Coordinates of C-alpha atoms and ligand atoms in Angstrom, one line a residue:
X1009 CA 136.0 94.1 154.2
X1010 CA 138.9 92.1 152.8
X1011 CA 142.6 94.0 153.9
X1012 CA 140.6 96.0 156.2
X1013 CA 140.7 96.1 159.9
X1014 CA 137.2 95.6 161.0
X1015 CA 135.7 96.0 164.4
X1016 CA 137.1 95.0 168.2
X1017 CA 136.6 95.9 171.5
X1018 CA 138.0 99.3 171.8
X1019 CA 136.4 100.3 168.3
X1020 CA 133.2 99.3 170.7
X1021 CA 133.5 101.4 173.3
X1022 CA 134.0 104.4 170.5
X1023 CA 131.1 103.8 168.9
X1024 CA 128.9 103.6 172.4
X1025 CA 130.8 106.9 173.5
X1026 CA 130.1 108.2 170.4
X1027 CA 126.0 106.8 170.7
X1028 CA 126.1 108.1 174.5
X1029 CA 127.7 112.2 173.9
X1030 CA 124.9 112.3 171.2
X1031 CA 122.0 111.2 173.4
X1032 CA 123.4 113.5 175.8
X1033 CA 123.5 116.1 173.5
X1034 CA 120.0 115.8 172.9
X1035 CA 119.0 117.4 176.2
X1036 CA 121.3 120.8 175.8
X1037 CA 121.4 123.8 174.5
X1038 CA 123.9 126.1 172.9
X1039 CA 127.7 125.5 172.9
X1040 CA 127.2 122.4 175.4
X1041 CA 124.8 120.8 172.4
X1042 CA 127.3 121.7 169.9
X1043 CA 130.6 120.5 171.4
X1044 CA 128.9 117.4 172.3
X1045 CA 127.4 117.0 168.9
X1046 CA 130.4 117.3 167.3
X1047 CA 132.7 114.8 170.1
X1048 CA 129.9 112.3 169.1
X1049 CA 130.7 112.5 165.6
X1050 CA 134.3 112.9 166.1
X1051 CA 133.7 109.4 167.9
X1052 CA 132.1 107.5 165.4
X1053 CA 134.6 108.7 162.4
X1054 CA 137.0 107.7 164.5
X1055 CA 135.1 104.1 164.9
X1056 CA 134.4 103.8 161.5
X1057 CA 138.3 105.1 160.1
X1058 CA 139.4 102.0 162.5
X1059 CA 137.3 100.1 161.0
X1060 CA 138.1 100.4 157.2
X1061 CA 141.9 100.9 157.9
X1062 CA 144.1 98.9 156.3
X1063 CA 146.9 99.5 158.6
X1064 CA 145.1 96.0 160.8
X1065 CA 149.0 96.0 162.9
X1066 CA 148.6 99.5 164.1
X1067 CA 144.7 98.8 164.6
X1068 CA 145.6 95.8 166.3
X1069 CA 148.4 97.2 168.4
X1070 CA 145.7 100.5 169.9
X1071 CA 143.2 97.9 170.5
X1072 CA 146.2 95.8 173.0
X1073 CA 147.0 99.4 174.6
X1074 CA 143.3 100.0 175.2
X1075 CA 142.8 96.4 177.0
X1076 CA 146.2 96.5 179.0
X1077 CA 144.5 99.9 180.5
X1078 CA 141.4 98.1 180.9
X1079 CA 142.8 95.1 183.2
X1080 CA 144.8 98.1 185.3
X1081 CA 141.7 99.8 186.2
X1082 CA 140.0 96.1 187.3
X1083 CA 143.1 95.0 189.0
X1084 CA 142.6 96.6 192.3
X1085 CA 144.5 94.2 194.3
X1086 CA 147.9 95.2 192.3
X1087 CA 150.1 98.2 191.5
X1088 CA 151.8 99.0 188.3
X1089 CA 155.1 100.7 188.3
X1090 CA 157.3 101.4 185.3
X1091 CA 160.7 100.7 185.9
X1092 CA 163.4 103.6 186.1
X1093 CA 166.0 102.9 183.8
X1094 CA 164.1 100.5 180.9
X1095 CA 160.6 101.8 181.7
X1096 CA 159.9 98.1 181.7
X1097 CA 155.9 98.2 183.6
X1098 CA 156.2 95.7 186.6
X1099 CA 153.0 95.0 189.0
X1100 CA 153.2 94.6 192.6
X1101 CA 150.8 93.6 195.2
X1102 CA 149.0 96.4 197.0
X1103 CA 149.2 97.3 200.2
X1104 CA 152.7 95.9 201.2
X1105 CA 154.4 99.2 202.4
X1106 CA 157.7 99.9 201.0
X1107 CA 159.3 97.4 199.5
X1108 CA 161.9 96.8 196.8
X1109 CA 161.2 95.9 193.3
X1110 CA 163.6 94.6 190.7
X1111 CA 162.9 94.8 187.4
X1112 CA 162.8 91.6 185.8
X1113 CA 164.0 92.9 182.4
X1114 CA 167.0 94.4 183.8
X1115 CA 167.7 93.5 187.3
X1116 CA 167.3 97.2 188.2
X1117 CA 166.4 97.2 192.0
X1118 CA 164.0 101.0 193.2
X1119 CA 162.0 101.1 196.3
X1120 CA 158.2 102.3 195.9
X1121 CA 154.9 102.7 198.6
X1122 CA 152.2 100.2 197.2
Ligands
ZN1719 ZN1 164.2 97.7 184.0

């Protein structure tokens, strides 16, 4: 495996999406067996062309995306917000009302409901 990317988290929960639309699979019939069949091994080609890639910066960059998405769907107590001129992403507290929020990239001030 030298040069190649190997295996991470998001690689992970392919391969167990992958596992899981095949077992599914397993109990239908017709197209719903076949498209399912086929996302399964979509899935785990996917897994596996992650896994021998030799591109480990772009690899390594998805799996970042992946986990940022990950901590946002956890973090109930916060809102994310990207900002309006730099698209900067800037988290608030929930449940505040309207408030204004200035983006601490570049100072631009907009006024959201969290
Ligand atoms: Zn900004």
């Amino acid at each position: 495996m030298a040069g190649r990317y190997g295996t991470d988290k998001l690689n992970t929960v392919i391969l167990w999406t992958g596992v899981i639309l095949m077992l599914i699979s397993m109990f239908l019939e017709g197209w719903g067996y076949f498209i399912l069949w086929l996302l399964s091994y979509v899935c785990m080609g996917w897994a596996l062309y992650r896994a021998f890639s030799r591109q480990t910066y772009k690899r390594y960059q998805e799996n970042r995306r992946f986990l940022n998405v990950l901590e946002r769907i956890k973090d109930r107590d916060h809102r994310y917000y990207a900002c309006p001129k730099c698209r900067q992403q800037v988290r608030v507290p929930k449940g505040k009302g309207k408030i204004a929020i200035s983006c601490p990239k570049c100072k631009e001030k907009f006024v959201k409901k969290t």
